[in-house]
Every structure is written in structure tokens, then in C-alpha cells.
Amino acid sequence: MSKTAASVVQETRLYDPDKGETRSMRCKEEAHDYRYFPDPDLLPLEIEQAWVDDIAAAMPELPDAKKARFVSRSSACPNMMRAC
């Protein structure tokens, strides 16, 4: 977006592969024109908490948790443990 542009036009654009360019298909007048709605062909997804817990237990230690563990076990100043 150009720094000199006065406003952004809210629109849906169409890509033309033959010309290698996009063009306006339709204007969006308000933000609610971008709302999402459920797809009627998709069934609801029901996930059991036990399955989520099993996945979480099988995951490796995440970076923030690993850093906190290293800092808590170290005698060094936490600021010295900061990544460069």
C-alpha cells in the first residue's frame, strides 16, 4: 500500500492468469460483508478432552517452558540467558 493512498478500497478481487493481473469483482461496503458463516455441508466436530490430553502429553517441551526450566535451574542471571 502506498503511503500517499487516501483510503483502502474494500473489495473482492479476481485473478486473471492470462494477463497475470487482478481486477475488481465486487465492492464491500461495510466490515460485516466479510463475516464468516458456517458451511451447511460440514458436520459439527466433537473432540473428546481425553484425546486432547493425550496429544498434549505426547508433545515435546515447548520453547518457553524449556527456557523457564533452564533459567530456574541455573545460577546465572536470567538476563544472561536471553537469546541473541
mmCIF file of C-alpha atoms in Angstrom:
data_model
loop_
_atom_site.group_PDB
_atom_site.id
_atom_site.type_symbol
_atom_site.label_atom_id
_atom_site.label_comp_id
_atom_site.label_asym_id
_atom_site.label_seq_id
_atom_site.Cartn_x
_atom_site.Cartn_y
_atom_site.Cartn_z
ATOM 1 C CA MET A 1 0.000 0.000 0.000
ATOM 2 C CA SER A 2 1.321 3.395 -0.905
ATOM 3 C CA LYS A 3 1.969 5.909 1.857
ATOM 4 C CA THR A 4 0.186 8.514 -0.262
ATOM 5 C CA ALA A 5 -3.033 6.481 -0.638
ATOM 6 C CA ALA A 6 -6.044 8.223 0.873
ATOM 7 C CA SER A 7 -8.030 5.081 1.705
ATOM 8 C CA VAL A 8 -8.139 1.353 1.134
ATOM 9 C CA VAL A 9 -10.927 0.075 -1.083
ATOM 10 C CA GLN A 10 -12.637 -2.941 0.465
ATOM 11 C CA GLU A 11 -13.360 -5.289 -2.404
ATOM 12 C CA THR A 12 -13.161 -8.838 -3.655
ATOM 13 C CA ARG A 13 -10.644 -9.235 -6.459
ATOM 14 C CA LEU A 14 -10.380 -11.777 -9.278
ATOM 15 C CA TYR A 15 -7.052 -13.055 -10.628
ATOM 16 C CA ASP A 16 -6.732 -13.302 -14.410
ATOM 17 C CA PRO A 17 -3.952 -15.860 -15.095
ATOM 18 C CA ASP A 18 -3.799 -14.990 -18.811
ATOM 19 C CA LYS A 19 -2.990 -11.344 -18.087
ATOM 20 C CA GLY A 20 -1.188 -12.007 -14.796
ATOM 21 C CA GLU A 21 -3.215 -9.348 -13.003
ATOM 22 C CA THR A 22 -6.138 -8.873 -10.667
ATOM 23 C CA ARG A 23 -9.292 -6.867 -11.188
ATOM 24 C CA SER A 24 -12.188 -5.833 -9.012
ATOM 25 C CA MET A 25 -15.118 -8.265 -8.822
ATOM 26 C CA ARG A 26 -17.315 -6.502 -6.289
ATOM 27 C CA CYS A 27 -17.078 -3.814 -3.636
ATOM 28 C CA LYS A 28 -17.548 -4.460 0.045
ATOM 29 C CA GLU A 29 -19.332 -1.559 1.653
ATOM 30 C CA GLU A 30 -19.016 -2.496 5.330
ATOM 31 C CA ALA A 31 -16.889 -4.754 7.508
ATOM 32 C CA HIS A 32 -19.879 -7.075 8.080
ATOM 33 C CA ASP A 33 -19.606 -8.015 4.392
ATOM 34 C CA TYR A 34 -16.535 -10.020 5.437
ATOM 35 C CA ARG A 35 -18.291 -12.075 8.106
ATOM 36 C CA TYR A 36 -17.890 -15.821 8.232
ATOM 37 C CA PHE A 37 -20.771 -18.252 8.235
ATOM 38 C CA PRO A 38 -20.876 -21.978 8.872
ATOM 39 C CA ASP A 39 -20.734 -24.315 5.899
ATOM 40 C CA PRO A 40 -24.021 -26.245 5.886
ATOM 41 C CA ASP A 41 -22.321 -29.309 4.353
ATOM 42 C CA LEU A 42 -19.880 -29.800 7.221
ATOM 43 C CA LEU A 43 -20.891 -31.798 10.259
ATOM 44 C CA PRO A 44 -20.094 -30.435 13.723
ATOM 45 C CA LEU A 45 -16.732 -31.569 15.050
ATOM 46 C CA GLU A 46 -16.832 -33.038 18.529
ATOM 47 C CA ILE A 47 -13.454 -33.587 20.208
ATOM 48 C CA GLU A 48 -13.125 -35.505 23.446
ATOM 49 C CA GLN A 49 -10.986 -33.898 26.144
ATOM 50 C CA ALA A 50 -9.156 -37.209 26.718
ATOM 51 C CA TRP A 51 -7.889 -37.108 23.119
ATOM 52 C CA VAL A 52 -6.648 -33.533 23.574
ATOM 53 C CA ASP A 53 -4.942 -34.523 26.841
ATOM 54 C CA ASP A 54 -3.220 -37.486 25.141
ATOM 55 C CA ILE A 55 -1.875 -35.246 22.386
ATOM 56 C CA ALA A 56 -0.671 -32.632 24.884
ATOM 57 C CA ALA A 57 1.114 -35.307 26.926
ATOM 58 C CA ALA A 58 2.889 -36.634 23.822
ATOM 59 C CA MET A 59 4.138 -33.218 22.688
ATOM 60 C CA PRO A 60 7.746 -32.205 23.332
ATOM 61 C CA GLU A 61 8.547 -29.456 25.786
ATOM 62 C CA LEU A 62 7.754 -26.070 24.244
ATOM 63 C CA PRO A 63 10.490 -23.409 23.929
ATOM 64 C CA ASP A 64 9.137 -21.028 26.597
ATOM 65 C CA ALA A 65 8.758 -23.861 29.108
ATOM 66 C CA LYS A 66 12.242 -25.139 28.304
ATOM 67 C CA LYS A 67 13.737 -21.669 28.790
ATOM 68 C CA ALA A 68 11.913 -21.252 32.121
ATOM 69 C CA ARG A 69 13.216 -24.651 33.257
ATOM 70 C CA PHE A 70 16.801 -23.797 32.262
ATOM 71 C CA VAL A 71 16.634 -20.391 33.973
ATOM 72 C CA SER A 72 15.158 -21.854 37.171
ATOM 73 C CA ARG A 73 17.936 -24.483 37.357
ATOM 74 C CA SER A 74 20.723 -22.068 36.533
ATOM 75 C CA SER A 75 22.692 -19.883 38.908
ATOM 76 C CA ALA A 76 23.215 -17.339 36.111
ATOM 77 C CA CYS A 77 21.259 -14.117 35.920
ATOM 78 C CA PRO A 78 18.076 -14.577 33.803
ATOM 79 C CA ASN A 79 19.114 -11.650 31.578
ATOM 80 C CA MET A 80 22.276 -13.551 30.663
ATOM 81 C CA MET A 81 20.093 -16.440 29.402
ATOM 82 C CA ARG A 82 18.366 -14.200 26.836
ATOM 83 C CA ALA A 83 18.776 -15.305 23.207
ATOM 84 C CA CYS A 84 20.843 -13.038 20.976
#
